[in-house]
Amino acid sequence: QVQLVESGGGLVQPGGSLKLSCAASGWTLDHLNIGWFRQAPGKERERVLCSRSSDGSTYYEDSVKGRFIFSRDNARNTVHLQMDDLEPEDTAVYYCAAESRYSSSCLLGYNMDYWGKGTLVTVSE
């Protein structure tokens, strides 16, 4: 079993930055692909990015490309999502998710195996 705990959400003004973290336990990060997802009020959950452990590649959705950066801290078994130039449209609950490094659910758009409880990001004046 993998447990995921997100942190770092909060209120930020448009154009500002936030850094989300997701601490994993149960498995080490080198065995896990990681996805970040978000769900805005009244909308369906959407994928933000998928990161593969096998080759270190990260796929970003067009809506966040160039503004969000994913990183891994294997020593702390924690991943980060640096979010810059935030827009009101980025307001959502952000979820970290994980799957075995041998899976491709994130990239294929299928449900991932393990999920955190989410952290709220609000972008507003």
PDB file of C-alpha atoms in Angstrom:
ATOM      1  CA  GLN A   1       0.000   0.000   0.000  1.00  0.00           C
ATOM      2  CA  VAL A   2       1.065   3.522  -0.740  1.00  0.00           C
ATOM      3  CA  GLN A   3       0.020   6.478   1.361  1.00  0.00           C
ATOM      4  CA  LEU A   4       0.176   9.970  -0.089  1.00  0.00           C
ATOM      5  CA  VAL A   5      -0.144  13.226   1.817  1.00  0.00           C
ATOM      6  CA  GLU A   6      -0.316  16.553   0.022  1.00  0.00           C
ATOM      7  CA  SER A   7       0.587  19.892   1.545  1.00  0.00           C
ATOM      8  CA  GLY A   8       1.322  23.461   0.532  1.00  0.00           C
ATOM      9  CA  GLY A   9      -2.045  24.663  -0.684  1.00  0.00           C
ATOM     10  CA  GLY A  10      -3.401  28.079   0.181  1.00  0.00           C
ATOM     11  CA  LEU A  11      -4.591  31.430  -1.076  1.00  0.00           C
ATOM     12  CA  VAL A  12      -2.469  33.293  -3.601  1.00  0.00           C
ATOM     13  CA  GLN A  13      -3.019  36.306  -5.819  1.00  0.00           C
ATOM     14  CA  PRO A  14      -3.079  35.995  -9.601  1.00  0.00           C
ATOM     15  CA  GLY A  15       0.449  35.904 -10.928  1.00  0.00           C
ATOM     16  CA  GLY A  16       1.747  34.451  -7.689  1.00  0.00           C
ATOM     17  CA  SER A  17       3.389  31.138  -6.912  1.00  0.00           C
ATOM     18  CA  LEU A  18       2.826  28.144  -4.687  1.00  0.00           C
ATOM     19  CA  LYS A  19       4.765  24.943  -4.154  1.00  0.00           C
ATOM     20  CA  LEU A  20       2.806  21.808  -3.393  1.00  0.00           C
ATOM     21  CA  SER A  21       4.379  18.746  -1.868  1.00  0.00           C
ATOM     22  CA  CYS A  22       3.294  15.139  -1.736  1.00  0.00           C
ATOM     23  CA  ALA A  23       4.948  12.819   0.749  1.00  0.00           C
ATOM     24  CA  ALA A  24       4.809   9.131  -0.105  1.00  0.00           C
ATOM     25  CA  SER A  25       5.115   6.188   2.254  1.00  0.00           C
ATOM     26  CA  GLY A  26       4.851   2.461   1.778  1.00  0.00           C
ATOM     27  CA  TRP A  27       6.865   2.388  -1.436  1.00  0.00           C
ATOM     28  CA  THR A  28       9.907   4.330  -2.514  1.00  0.00           C
ATOM     29  CA  LEU A  29       9.532   6.901  -5.254  1.00  0.00           C
ATOM     30  CA  ASP A  30      11.763   5.065  -7.678  1.00  0.00           C
ATOM     31  CA  HIS A  31       9.070   2.388  -7.848  1.00  0.00           C
ATOM     32  CA  LEU A  32       6.273   4.846  -8.541  1.00  0.00           C
ATOM     33  CA  ASN A  33       4.872   6.876 -11.385  1.00  0.00           C
ATOM     34  CA  ILE A  34       3.285  10.031 -10.026  1.00  0.00           C
ATOM     35  CA  GLY A  35       0.350  12.046 -11.299  1.00  0.00           C
ATOM     36  CA  TRP A  36      -1.041  15.388 -10.178  1.00  0.00           C
ATOM     37  CA  PHE A  37      -4.707  16.058 -10.744  1.00  0.00           C
ATOM     38  CA  ARG A  38      -7.045  18.861  -9.824  1.00  0.00           C
ATOM     39  CA  GLN A  39     -10.746  19.381  -9.397  1.00  0.00           C
ATOM     40  CA  ALA A  40     -12.240  22.845  -9.590  1.00  0.00           C
ATOM     41  CA  PRO A  41     -15.590  23.618  -7.942  1.00  0.00           C
ATOM     42  CA  GLY A  42     -18.421  22.216 -10.008  1.00  0.00           C
ATOM     43  CA  LYS A  43     -16.096  20.587 -12.514  1.00  0.00           C
ATOM     44  CA  GLU A  44     -14.740  17.131 -13.162  1.00  0.00           C
ATOM     45  CA  ARG A  45     -11.303  16.138 -12.017  1.00  0.00           C
ATOM     46  CA  GLU A  46      -8.629  16.782 -14.620  1.00  0.00           C
ATOM     47  CA  ARG A  47      -5.081  15.635 -15.074  1.00  0.00           C
ATOM     48  CA  VAL A  48      -2.281  18.143 -14.548  1.00  0.00           C
ATOM     49  CA  LEU A  49       0.751  15.966 -15.240  1.00  0.00           C
ATOM     50  CA  CYS A  50       2.158  12.453 -15.296  1.00  0.00           C
ATOM     51  CA  SER A  51       5.712  11.620 -14.259  1.00  0.00           C
ATOM     52  CA  ARG A  52       7.305   8.315 -15.102  1.00  0.00           C
ATOM     53  CA  SER A  53       9.872   6.807 -12.773  1.00  0.00           C
ATOM     54  CA  SER A  54      11.496   4.614 -15.428  1.00  0.00           C
ATOM     55  CA  ASP A  55      12.900   7.439 -17.535  1.00  0.00           C
ATOM     56  CA  GLY A  56      12.230  10.553 -15.462  1.00  0.00           C
ATOM     57  CA  SER A  57       9.949  12.016 -18.112  1.00  0.00           C
ATOM     58  CA  THR A  58       7.042  14.281 -17.245  1.00  0.00           C
ATOM     59  CA  TYR A  59       4.013  15.001 -19.379  1.00  0.00           C
ATOM     60  CA  TYR A  60       2.251  18.302 -18.693  1.00  0.00           C
ATOM     61  CA  GLU A  61      -1.203  19.306 -19.786  1.00  0.00           C
ATOM     62  CA  ASP A  62      -1.184  22.320 -22.108  1.00  0.00           C
ATOM     63  CA  SER A  63      -3.034  24.410 -19.537  1.00  0.00           C
ATOM     64  CA  VAL A  64      -0.056  24.310 -17.138  1.00  0.00           C
ATOM     65  CA  LYS A  65       2.897  23.792 -19.475  1.00  0.00           C
ATOM     66  CA  GLY A  66       5.550  26.423 -18.898  1.00  0.00           C
ATOM     67  CA  ARG A  67       4.049  27.478 -15.553  1.00  0.00           C
ATOM     68  CA  PHE A  68       4.148  24.294 -13.451  1.00  0.00           C
ATOM     69  CA  ILE A  69       7.256  22.226 -12.759  1.00  0.00           C
ATOM     70  CA  PHE A  70       7.328  18.762 -11.231  1.00  0.00           C
ATOM     71  CA  SER A  71      10.263  17.447  -9.256  1.00  0.00           C
ATOM     72  CA  ARG A  72      11.204  14.431  -7.170  1.00  0.00           C
ATOM     73  CA  ASP A  73      13.159  14.353  -3.927  1.00  0.00           C
ATOM     74  CA  ASN A  74      13.972  10.690  -3.621  1.00  0.00           C
ATOM     75  CA  ALA A  75      15.910  11.179  -0.385  1.00  0.00           C
ATOM     76  CA  ARG A  76      12.734  12.446   1.292  1.00  0.00           C
ATOM     77  CA  ASN A  77      10.376  10.260  -0.747  1.00  0.00           C
ATOM     78  CA  THR A  78       8.541  13.430  -1.628  1.00  0.00           C
ATOM     79  CA  VAL A  79       7.486  15.051  -4.876  1.00  0.00           C
ATOM     80  CA  HIS A  80       6.860  18.716  -5.484  1.00  0.00           C
ATOM     81  CA  LEU A  81       4.761  20.779  -7.828  1.00  0.00           C
ATOM     82  CA  GLN A  82       6.066  24.305  -8.306  1.00  0.00           C
ATOM     83  CA  MET A  83       3.262  26.468  -9.652  1.00  0.00           C
ATOM     84  CA  ASP A  84       4.124  29.885 -11.046  1.00  0.00           C
ATOM     85  CA  ASP A  85       2.137  32.626 -12.744  1.00  0.00           C
ATOM     86  CA  LEU A  86      -1.029  31.269 -11.195  1.00  0.00           C
ATOM     87  CA  GLU A  87      -4.379  32.180 -12.684  1.00  0.00           C
ATOM     88  CA  PRO A  88      -7.871  32.164 -11.150  1.00  0.00           C
ATOM     89  CA  GLU A  89      -8.605  29.194 -13.411  1.00  0.00           C
ATOM     90  CA  ASP A  90      -6.015  27.210 -11.443  1.00  0.00           C
ATOM     91  CA  THR A  91      -8.246  27.322  -8.361  1.00  0.00           C
ATOM     92  CA  ALA A  92      -8.963  23.707  -7.407  1.00  0.00           C
ATOM     93  CA  VAL A  93      -8.273  20.922  -4.993  1.00  0.00           C
ATOM     94  CA  TYR A  94      -4.988  19.369  -6.095  1.00  0.00           C
ATOM     95  CA  TYR A  95      -4.453  15.650  -5.702  1.00  0.00           C
ATOM     96  CA  CYS A  96      -1.301  13.581  -5.845  1.00  0.00           C
ATOM     97  CA  ALA A  97      -1.673  10.043  -7.184  1.00  0.00           C
ATOM     98  CA  ALA A  98       0.644   7.093  -7.700  1.00  0.00           C
ATOM     99  CA  GLU A  99       0.934   3.814  -9.547  1.00  0.00           C
ATOM    100  CA  SER A 100       3.558   1.153 -10.073  1.00  0.00           C
ATOM    101  CA  ARG A 101       6.390   2.226 -12.366  1.00  0.00           C
ATOM    102  CA  TYR A 102       5.298  -0.615 -14.670  1.00  0.00           C
ATOM    103  CA  SER A 103       1.828   0.827 -15.146  1.00  0.00           C
ATOM    104  CA  SER A 104       0.682   3.415 -17.685  1.00  0.00           C
ATOM    105  CA  SER A 105      -2.679   4.402 -16.268  1.00  0.00           C
ATOM    106  CA  CYS A 106      -1.796   8.051 -15.798  1.00  0.00           C
ATOM    107  CA  LEU A 107      -0.656   8.586 -19.358  1.00  0.00           C
ATOM    108  CA  LEU A 108      -3.543   6.556 -20.770  1.00  0.00           C
ATOM    109  CA  GLY A 109      -6.090   8.507 -18.769  1.00  0.00           C
ATOM    110  CA  TYR A 110      -7.145   5.673 -16.511  1.00  0.00           C
ATOM    111  CA  ASN A 111      -7.623   5.871 -12.780  1.00  0.00           C
ATOM    112  CA  MET A 112      -4.431   5.620 -10.769  1.00  0.00           C
ATOM    113  CA  ASP A 113      -4.051   3.191  -7.874  1.00  0.00           C
ATOM    114  CA  TYR A 114      -3.278   5.417  -4.920  1.00  0.00           C
ATOM    115  CA  TRP A 115      -4.540   8.886  -4.060  1.00  0.00           C
ATOM    116  CA  GLY A 116      -3.958  11.539  -1.476  1.00  0.00           C
ATOM    117  CA  LYS A 117      -6.764  13.519   0.106  1.00  0.00           C
ATOM    118  CA  GLY A 118      -5.924  16.721  -1.684  1.00  0.00           C
ATOM    119  CA  THR A 119      -4.902  20.268  -0.879  1.00  0.00           C
ATOM    120  CA  LEU A 120      -6.878  23.366  -1.817  1.00  0.00           C
ATOM    121  CA  VAL A 121      -5.349  26.061  -3.997  1.00  0.00           C
ATOM    122  CA  THR A 122      -7.253  29.304  -4.338  1.00  0.00           C
ATOM    123  CA  VAL A 123      -6.094  31.986  -6.764  1.00  0.00           C
ATOM    124  CA  SER A 124      -7.914  35.229  -6.086  1.00  0.00           C
ATOM    125  CA  GLU A 125      -7.381  38.920  -5.428  1.00  0.00           C
TER     126      GLU A 125
END
